[in-house]
mmCIF file of C-alpha atoms and ligand atoms in Angstrom:
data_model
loop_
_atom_site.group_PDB
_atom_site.id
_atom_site.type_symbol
_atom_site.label_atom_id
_atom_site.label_comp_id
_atom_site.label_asym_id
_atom_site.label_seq_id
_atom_site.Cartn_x
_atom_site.Cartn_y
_atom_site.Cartn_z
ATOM 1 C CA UNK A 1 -165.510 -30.265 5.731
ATOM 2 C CA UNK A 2 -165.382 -30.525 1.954
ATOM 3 C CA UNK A 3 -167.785 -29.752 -0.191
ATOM 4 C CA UNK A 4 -169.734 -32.441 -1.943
ATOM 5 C CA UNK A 5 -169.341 -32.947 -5.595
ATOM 6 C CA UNK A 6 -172.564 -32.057 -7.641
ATOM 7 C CA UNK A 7 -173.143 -34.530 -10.670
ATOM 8 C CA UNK A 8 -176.237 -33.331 -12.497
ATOM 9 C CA UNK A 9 -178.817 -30.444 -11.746
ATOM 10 C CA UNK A 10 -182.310 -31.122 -13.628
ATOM 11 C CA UNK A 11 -185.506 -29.239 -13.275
ATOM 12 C CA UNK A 12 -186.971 -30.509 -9.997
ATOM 13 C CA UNK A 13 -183.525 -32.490 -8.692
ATOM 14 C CA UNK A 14 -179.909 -32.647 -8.249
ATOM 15 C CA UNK A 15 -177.147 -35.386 -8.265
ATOM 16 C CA UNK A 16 -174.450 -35.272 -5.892
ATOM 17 C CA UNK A 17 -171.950 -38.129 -5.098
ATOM 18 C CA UNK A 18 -172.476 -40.525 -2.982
ATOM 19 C CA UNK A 19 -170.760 -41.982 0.373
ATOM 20 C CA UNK A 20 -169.669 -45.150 -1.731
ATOM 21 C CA UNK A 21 -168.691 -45.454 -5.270
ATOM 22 C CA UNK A 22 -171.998 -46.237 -7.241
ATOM 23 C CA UNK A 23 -174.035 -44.410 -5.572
ATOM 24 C CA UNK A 24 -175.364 -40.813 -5.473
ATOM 25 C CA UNK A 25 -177.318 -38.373 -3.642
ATOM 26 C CA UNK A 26 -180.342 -37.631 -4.848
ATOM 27 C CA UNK A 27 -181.916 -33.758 -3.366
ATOM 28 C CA UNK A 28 -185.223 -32.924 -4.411
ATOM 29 C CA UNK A 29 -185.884 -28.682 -5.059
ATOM 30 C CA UNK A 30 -189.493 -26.772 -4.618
ATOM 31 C CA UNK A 31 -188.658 -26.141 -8.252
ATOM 32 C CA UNK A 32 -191.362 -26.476 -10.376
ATOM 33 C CA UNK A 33 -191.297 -26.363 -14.507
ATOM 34 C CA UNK A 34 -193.746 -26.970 -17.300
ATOM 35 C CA UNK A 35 -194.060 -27.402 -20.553
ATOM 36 C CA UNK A 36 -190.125 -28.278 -21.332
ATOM 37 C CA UNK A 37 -189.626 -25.056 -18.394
ATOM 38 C CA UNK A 38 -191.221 -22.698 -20.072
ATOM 39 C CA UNK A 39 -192.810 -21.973 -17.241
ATOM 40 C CA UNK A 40 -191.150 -21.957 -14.241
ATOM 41 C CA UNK A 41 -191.748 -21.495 -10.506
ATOM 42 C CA UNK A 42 -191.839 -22.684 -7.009
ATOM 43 C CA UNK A 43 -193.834 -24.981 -4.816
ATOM 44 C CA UNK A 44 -193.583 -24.711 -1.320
ATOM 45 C CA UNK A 45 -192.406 -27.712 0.721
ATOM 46 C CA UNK A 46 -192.783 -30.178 -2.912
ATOM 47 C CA UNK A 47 -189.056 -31.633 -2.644
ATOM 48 C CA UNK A 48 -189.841 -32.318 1.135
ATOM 49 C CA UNK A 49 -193.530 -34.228 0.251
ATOM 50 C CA UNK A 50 -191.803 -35.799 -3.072
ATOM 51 C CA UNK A 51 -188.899 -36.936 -1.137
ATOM 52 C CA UNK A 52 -190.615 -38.640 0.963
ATOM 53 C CA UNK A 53 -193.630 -39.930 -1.202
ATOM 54 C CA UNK A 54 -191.074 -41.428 -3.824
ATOM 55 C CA UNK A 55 -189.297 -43.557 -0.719
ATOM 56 C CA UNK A 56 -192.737 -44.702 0.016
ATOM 57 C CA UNK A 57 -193.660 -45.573 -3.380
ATOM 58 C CA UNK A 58 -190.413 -47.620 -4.526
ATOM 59 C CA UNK A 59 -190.174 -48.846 -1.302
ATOM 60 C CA UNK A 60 -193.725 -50.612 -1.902
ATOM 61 C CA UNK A 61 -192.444 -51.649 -5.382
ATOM 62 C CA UNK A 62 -189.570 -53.275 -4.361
ATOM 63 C CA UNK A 63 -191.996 -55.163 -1.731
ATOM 64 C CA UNK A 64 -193.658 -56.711 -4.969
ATOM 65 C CA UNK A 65 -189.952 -57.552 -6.890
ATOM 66 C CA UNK A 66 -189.367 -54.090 -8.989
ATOM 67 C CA UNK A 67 -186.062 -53.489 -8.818
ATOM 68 C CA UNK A 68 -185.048 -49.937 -8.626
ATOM 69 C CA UNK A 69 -182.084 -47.043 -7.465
ATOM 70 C CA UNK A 70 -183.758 -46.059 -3.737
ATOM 71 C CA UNK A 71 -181.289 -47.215 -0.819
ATOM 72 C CA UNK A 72 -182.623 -44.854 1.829
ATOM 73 C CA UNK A 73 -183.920 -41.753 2.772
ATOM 74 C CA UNK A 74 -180.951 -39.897 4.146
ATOM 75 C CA UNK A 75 -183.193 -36.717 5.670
ATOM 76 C CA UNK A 76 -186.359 -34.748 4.947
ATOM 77 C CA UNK A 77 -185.001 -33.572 0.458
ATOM 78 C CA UNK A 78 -182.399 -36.170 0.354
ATOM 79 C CA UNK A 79 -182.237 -40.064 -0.477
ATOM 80 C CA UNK A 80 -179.022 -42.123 -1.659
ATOM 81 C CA UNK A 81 -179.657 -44.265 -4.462
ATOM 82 C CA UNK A 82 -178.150 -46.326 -6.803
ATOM 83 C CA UNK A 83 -176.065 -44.566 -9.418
ATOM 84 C CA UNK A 84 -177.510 -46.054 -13.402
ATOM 85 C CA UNK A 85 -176.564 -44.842 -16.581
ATOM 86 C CA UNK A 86 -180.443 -43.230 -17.310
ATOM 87 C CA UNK A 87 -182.030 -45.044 -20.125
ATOM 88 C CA UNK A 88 -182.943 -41.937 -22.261
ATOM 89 C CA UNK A 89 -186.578 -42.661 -22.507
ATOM 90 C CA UNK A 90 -189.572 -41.196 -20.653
ATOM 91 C CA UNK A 91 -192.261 -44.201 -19.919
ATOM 92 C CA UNK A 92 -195.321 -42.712 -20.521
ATOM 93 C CA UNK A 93 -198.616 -45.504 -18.634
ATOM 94 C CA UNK A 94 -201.979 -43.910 -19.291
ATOM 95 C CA UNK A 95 -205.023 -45.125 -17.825
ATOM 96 C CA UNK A 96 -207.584 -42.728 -18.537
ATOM 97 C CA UNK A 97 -207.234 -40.107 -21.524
ATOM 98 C CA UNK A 98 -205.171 -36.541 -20.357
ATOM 99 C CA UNK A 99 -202.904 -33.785 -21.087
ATOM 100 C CA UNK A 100 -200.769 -34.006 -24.776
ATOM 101 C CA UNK A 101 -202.939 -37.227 -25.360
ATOM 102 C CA UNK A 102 -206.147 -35.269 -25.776
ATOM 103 C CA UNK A 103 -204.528 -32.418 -27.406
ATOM 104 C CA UNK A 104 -202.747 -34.880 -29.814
ATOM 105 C CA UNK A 105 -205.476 -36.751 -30.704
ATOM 106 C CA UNK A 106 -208.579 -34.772 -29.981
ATOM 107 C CA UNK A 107 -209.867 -37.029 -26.865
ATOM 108 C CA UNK A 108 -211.811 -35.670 -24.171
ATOM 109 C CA UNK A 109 -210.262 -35.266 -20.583
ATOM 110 C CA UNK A 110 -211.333 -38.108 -18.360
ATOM 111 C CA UNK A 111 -212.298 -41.012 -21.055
ATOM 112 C CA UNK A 112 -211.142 -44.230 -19.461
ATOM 113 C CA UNK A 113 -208.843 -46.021 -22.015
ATOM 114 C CA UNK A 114 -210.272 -49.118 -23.350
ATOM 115 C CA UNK A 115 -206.574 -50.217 -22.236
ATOM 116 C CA UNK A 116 -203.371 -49.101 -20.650
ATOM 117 C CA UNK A 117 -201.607 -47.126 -23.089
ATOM 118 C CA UNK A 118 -197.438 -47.052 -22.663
ATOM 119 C CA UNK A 119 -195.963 -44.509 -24.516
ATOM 120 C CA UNK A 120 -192.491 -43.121 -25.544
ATOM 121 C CA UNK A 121 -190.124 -39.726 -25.683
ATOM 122 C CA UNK A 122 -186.874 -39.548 -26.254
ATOM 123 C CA UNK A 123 -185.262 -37.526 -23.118
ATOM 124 C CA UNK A 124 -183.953 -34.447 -24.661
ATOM 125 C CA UNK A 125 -184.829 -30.655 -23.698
ATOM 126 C CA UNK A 126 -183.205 -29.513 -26.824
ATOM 127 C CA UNK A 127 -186.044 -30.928 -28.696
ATOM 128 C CA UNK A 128 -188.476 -30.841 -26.120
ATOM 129 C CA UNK A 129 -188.525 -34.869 -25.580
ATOM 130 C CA UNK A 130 -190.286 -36.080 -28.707
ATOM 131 C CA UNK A 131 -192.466 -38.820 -28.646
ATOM 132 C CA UNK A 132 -190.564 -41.674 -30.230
ATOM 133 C CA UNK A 133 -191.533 -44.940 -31.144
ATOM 134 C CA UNK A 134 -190.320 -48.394 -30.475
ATOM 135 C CA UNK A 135 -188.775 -49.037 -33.895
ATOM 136 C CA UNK A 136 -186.784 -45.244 -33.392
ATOM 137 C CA UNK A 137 -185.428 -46.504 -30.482
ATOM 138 C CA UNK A 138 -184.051 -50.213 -31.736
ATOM 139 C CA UNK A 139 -182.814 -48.062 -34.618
ATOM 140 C CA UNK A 140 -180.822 -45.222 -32.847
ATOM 141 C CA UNK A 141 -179.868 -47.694 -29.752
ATOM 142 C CA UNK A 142 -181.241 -45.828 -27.079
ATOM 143 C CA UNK A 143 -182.416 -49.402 -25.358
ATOM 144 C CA UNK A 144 -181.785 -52.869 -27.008
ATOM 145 C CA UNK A 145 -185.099 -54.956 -27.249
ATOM 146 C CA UNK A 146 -184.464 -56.885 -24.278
ATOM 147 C CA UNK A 147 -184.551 -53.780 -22.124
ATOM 148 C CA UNK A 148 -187.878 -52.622 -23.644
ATOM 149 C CA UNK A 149 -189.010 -56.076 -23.024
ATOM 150 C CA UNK A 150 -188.128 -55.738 -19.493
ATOM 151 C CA UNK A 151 -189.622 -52.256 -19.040
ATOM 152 C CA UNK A 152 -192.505 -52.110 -20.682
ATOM 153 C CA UNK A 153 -193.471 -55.622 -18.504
ATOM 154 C CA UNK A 154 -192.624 -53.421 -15.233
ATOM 155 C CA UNK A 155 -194.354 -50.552 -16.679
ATOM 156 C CA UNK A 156 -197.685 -52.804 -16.423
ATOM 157 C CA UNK A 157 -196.427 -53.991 -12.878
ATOM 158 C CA UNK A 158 -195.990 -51.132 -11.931
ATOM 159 C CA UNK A 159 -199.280 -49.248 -13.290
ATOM 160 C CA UNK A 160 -201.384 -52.517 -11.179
ATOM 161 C CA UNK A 161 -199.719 -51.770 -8.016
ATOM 162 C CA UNK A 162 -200.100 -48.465 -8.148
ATOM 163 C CA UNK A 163 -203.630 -48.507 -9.573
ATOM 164 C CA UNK A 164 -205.034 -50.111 -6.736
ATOM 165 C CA UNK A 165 -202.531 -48.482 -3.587
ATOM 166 C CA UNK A 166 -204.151 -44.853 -4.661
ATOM 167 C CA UNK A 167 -207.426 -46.419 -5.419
ATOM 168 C CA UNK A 168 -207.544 -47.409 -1.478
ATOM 169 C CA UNK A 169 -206.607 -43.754 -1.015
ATOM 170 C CA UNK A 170 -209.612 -42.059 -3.094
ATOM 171 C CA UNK A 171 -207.348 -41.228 -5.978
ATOM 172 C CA UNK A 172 -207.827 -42.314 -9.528
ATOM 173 C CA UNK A 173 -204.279 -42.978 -11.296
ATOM 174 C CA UNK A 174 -204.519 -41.176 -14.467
ATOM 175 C CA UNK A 175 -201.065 -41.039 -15.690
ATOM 176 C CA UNK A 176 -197.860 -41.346 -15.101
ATOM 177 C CA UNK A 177 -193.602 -41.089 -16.238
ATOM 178 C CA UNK A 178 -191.437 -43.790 -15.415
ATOM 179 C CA UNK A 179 -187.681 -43.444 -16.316
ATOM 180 C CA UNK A 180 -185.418 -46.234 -16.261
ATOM 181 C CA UNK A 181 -181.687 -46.742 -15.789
ATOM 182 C CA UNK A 182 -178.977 -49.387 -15.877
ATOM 183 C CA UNK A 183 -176.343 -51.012 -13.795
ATOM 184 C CA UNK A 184 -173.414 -52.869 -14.924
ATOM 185 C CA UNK A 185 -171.399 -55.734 -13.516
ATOM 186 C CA UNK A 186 -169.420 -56.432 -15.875
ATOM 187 C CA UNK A 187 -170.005 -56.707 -19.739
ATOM 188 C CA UNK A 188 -173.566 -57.200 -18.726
ATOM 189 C CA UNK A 189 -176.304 -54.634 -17.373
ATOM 190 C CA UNK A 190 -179.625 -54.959 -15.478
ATOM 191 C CA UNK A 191 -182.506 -52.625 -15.708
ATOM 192 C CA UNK A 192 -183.861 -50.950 -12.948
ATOM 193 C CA UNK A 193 -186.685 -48.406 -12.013
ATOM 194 C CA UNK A 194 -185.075 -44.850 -11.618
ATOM 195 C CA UNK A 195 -185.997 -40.985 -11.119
ATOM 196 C CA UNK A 196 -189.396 -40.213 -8.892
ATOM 197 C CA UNK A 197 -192.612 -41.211 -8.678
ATOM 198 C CA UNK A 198 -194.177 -38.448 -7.144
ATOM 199 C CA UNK A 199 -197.528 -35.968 -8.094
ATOM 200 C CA UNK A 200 -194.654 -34.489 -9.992
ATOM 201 C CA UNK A 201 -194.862 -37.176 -12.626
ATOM 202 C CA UNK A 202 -197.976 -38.101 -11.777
ATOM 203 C CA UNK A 203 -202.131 -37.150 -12.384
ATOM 204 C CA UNK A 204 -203.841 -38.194 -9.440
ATOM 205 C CA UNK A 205 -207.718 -36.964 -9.152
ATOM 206 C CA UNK A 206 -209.717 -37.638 -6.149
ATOM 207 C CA UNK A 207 -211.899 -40.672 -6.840
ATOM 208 C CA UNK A 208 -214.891 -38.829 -5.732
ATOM 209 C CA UNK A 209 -214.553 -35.203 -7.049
ATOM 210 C CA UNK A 210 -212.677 -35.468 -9.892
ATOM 211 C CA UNK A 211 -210.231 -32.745 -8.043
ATOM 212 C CA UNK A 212 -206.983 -33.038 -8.968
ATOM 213 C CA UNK A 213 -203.810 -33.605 -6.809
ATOM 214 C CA UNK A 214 -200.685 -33.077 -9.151
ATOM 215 C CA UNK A 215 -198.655 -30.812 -10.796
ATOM 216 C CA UNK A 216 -201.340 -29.720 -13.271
ATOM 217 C CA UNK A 217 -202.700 -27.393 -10.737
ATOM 218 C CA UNK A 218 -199.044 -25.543 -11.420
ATOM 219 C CA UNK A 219 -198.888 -26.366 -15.063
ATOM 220 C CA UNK A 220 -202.764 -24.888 -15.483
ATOM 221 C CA UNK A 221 -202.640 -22.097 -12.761
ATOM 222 C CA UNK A 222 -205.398 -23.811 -11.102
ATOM 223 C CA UNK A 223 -203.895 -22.866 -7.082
ATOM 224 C CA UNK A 224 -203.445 -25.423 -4.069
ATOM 225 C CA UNK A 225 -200.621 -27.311 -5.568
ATOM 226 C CA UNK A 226 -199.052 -27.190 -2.027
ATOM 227 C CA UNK A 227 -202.633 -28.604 -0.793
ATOM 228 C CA UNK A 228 -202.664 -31.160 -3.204
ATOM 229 C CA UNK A 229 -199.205 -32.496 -2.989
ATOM 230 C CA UNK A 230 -199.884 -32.593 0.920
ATOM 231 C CA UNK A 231 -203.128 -34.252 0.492
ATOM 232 C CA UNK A 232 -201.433 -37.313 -1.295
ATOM 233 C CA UNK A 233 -199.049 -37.335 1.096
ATOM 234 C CA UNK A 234 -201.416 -37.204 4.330
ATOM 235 C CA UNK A 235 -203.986 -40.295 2.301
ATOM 236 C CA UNK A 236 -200.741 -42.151 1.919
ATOM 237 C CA UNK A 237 -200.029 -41.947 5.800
ATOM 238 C CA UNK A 238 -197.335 -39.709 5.530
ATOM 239 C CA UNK A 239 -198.362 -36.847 7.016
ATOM 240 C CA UNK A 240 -200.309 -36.262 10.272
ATOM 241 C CA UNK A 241 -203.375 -34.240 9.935
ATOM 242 C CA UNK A 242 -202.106 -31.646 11.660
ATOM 243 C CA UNK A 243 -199.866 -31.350 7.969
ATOM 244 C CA UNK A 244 -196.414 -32.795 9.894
ATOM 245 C CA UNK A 245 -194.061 -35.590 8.651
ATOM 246 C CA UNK A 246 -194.580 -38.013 11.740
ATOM 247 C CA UNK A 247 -191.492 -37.135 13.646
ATOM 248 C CA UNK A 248 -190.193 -34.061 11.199
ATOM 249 C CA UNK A 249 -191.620 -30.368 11.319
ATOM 250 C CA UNK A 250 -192.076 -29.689 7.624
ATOM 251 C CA UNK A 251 -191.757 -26.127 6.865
ATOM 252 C CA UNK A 252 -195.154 -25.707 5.559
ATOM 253 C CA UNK A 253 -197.383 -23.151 7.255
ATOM 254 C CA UNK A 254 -200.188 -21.689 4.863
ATOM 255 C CA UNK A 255 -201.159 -25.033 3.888
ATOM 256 C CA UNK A 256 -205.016 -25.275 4.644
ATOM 257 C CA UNK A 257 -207.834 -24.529 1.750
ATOM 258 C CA UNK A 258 -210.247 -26.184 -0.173
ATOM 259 C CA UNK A 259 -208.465 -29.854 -0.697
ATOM 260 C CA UNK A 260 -208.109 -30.552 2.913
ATOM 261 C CA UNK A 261 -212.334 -30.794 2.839
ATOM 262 C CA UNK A 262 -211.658 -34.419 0.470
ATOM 263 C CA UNK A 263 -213.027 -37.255 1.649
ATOM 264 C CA UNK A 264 -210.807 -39.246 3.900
ATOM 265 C CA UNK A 265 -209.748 -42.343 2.643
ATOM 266 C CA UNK A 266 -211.835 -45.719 3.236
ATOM 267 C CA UNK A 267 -209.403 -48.125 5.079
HETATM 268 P P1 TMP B 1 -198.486 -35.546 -20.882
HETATM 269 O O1 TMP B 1 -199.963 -35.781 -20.943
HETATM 270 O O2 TMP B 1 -198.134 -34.093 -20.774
HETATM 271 O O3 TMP B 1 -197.778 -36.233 -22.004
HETATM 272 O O4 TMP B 1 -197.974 -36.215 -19.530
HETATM 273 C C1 TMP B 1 -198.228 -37.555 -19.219
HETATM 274 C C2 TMP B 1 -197.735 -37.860 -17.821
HETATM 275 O O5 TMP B 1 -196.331 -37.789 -17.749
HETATM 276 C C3 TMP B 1 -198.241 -36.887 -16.765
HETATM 277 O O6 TMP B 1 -198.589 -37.621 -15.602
HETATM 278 C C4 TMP B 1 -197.099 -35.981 -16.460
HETATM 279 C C5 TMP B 1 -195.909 -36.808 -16.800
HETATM 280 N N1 TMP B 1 -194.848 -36.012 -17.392
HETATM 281 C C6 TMP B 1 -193.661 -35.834 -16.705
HETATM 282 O O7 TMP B 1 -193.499 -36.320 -15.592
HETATM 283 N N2 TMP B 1 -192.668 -35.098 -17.304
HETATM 284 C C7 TMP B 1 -192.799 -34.543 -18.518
HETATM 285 O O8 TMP B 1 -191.875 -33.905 -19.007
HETATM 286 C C8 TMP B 1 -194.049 -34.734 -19.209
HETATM 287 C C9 TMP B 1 -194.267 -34.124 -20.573
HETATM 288 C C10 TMP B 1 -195.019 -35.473 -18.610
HETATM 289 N N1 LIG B 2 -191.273 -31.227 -16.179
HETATM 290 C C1 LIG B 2 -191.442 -30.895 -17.528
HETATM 291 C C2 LIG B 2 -190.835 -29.568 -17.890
HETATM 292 O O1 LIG B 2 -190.660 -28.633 -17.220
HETATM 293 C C3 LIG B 2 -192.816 -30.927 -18.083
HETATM 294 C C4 LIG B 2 -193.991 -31.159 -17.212
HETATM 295 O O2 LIG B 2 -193.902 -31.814 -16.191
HETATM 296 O O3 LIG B 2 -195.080 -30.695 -17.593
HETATM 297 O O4 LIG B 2 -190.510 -29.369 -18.961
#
């Protein structure tokens, strides 16, 4: 059998070719990074949960018209999606006042935005993906106006959907990245949701406690990231409570503390 060809390697994922032309394979690691990697380091099981939390999520979003790169989830790290040419913006949607916002701007953690903020940075390690604002983009052609149009409008879509599905769930949507991506037919493109949306990319506290259930318990060495990523995963009905995928055996044995006493969701 030959080997597959690998197209990309970022921090948490890599690209390999697809089955059919315009499309790849998208494999999700345990790696975990912070603060433009440097800090690095593993979480248990986290490509299986994001794997299978992102099909969930942009399966839902594509229920309610948001076009985006998920075909299918091929097995328990790997989905085949739509190859795009990645828009080279991160799509920042704050609801409630976090991480480099309160830093920049001396805000306390937790202040609920009068209203949703979208923000910009321009994807590049190198300079450790600046913020960038709309006019910096129009002038250096990373995305015509028309595209920003069309993503900052699913960027709202996307932030009301999401809003309320974790708010059923007991979690409060803080923050979150979008990146976009697009696809050509000819001399003309479409834009079209890309990457993850997992509690990778994500802040998710629990509605009642304030606890949170993302990647800031890696990125502040607060412990039970592999807790937390399973708890979003088991509120969203993809987990049993006994911590398995229904019909998988996730490789996840230490995986009981402190978050598994959340309330369970209200239905
Ligand atoms: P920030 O407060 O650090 O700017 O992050 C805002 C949101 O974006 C947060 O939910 C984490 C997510 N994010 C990423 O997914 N990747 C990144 O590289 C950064 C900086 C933030
Ligand atoms: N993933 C990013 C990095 O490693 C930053 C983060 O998520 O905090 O640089």
């Amino acid at each position: 059998m030959s080997r597959r060809r690998q197209v990309y390697e970022g921090k948490a994922k890599i690209l390999y070719e697809g089955p059919e032309p315009g499309t790849l394979i998208q494999y999700f690691k345990d790696d975990a990074t912070a603060f433009n990697a440097q800090k690095k380091g593993t979480i248990n099981g986290k490509g299986v949960i994001n794997n299978r939390i992102s099909e969930y999520v942009f399966t839902r979003l594509a229920h309610i018209g948001i076009p985006t790169h998920f075909i299918r989830r091929l097995n328990m790290r790997e989905q085949l999606v739509r190859q795009v040419e990645i828009i080279p913006i991160e799509v920042i949607v704050r609801n409630v006042a976090a991480g480099s916002l309160t830093k920049r701007l001396g805000i306390e953690e937790g202040e609920p935005l009068p209203h949703t903020l979208i923000e910009y940075c321009y994807k590049d390690d190198a300079l450790g993906d600046p913020f960038v604002s709309e006019e910096e983009i129009a002038c250096f052609n990373w995305a015509s106006h028309e595209e920003m149009q069309d993503i900052s409008s699913m960027a709202i879509r996307i932030n009301d959907f999401l809003c309320g599905m974790f708010a059923a769930i007991g979690i409060r949507l803080i923050d979150f990245k979008l990146e976009f991506g697009r696809i050509w037919d000819n001399d003309f493109s479409r834009t079209i949701l890309a990457d993850e949306i997992s509690p990778d990319g994500c802040r998710l506290w629990d509605i009642a406690t304030g606890e949170k259930l993302d990647k800031d318990r890696f990125r502040r060495d607060l412990g039970g990231e592999e807790q937390a990523y399973q708890e979003v995963a088991r509120r969203l009905g993809l987990l049993q409570d006994d911590g398995q995928s229904p019909g998988e055996v996730l490789d996840m044995s230490a995986h009981r503390g402190r978050l598994r006493s959340s309330p369970k969701p209200k239905k």
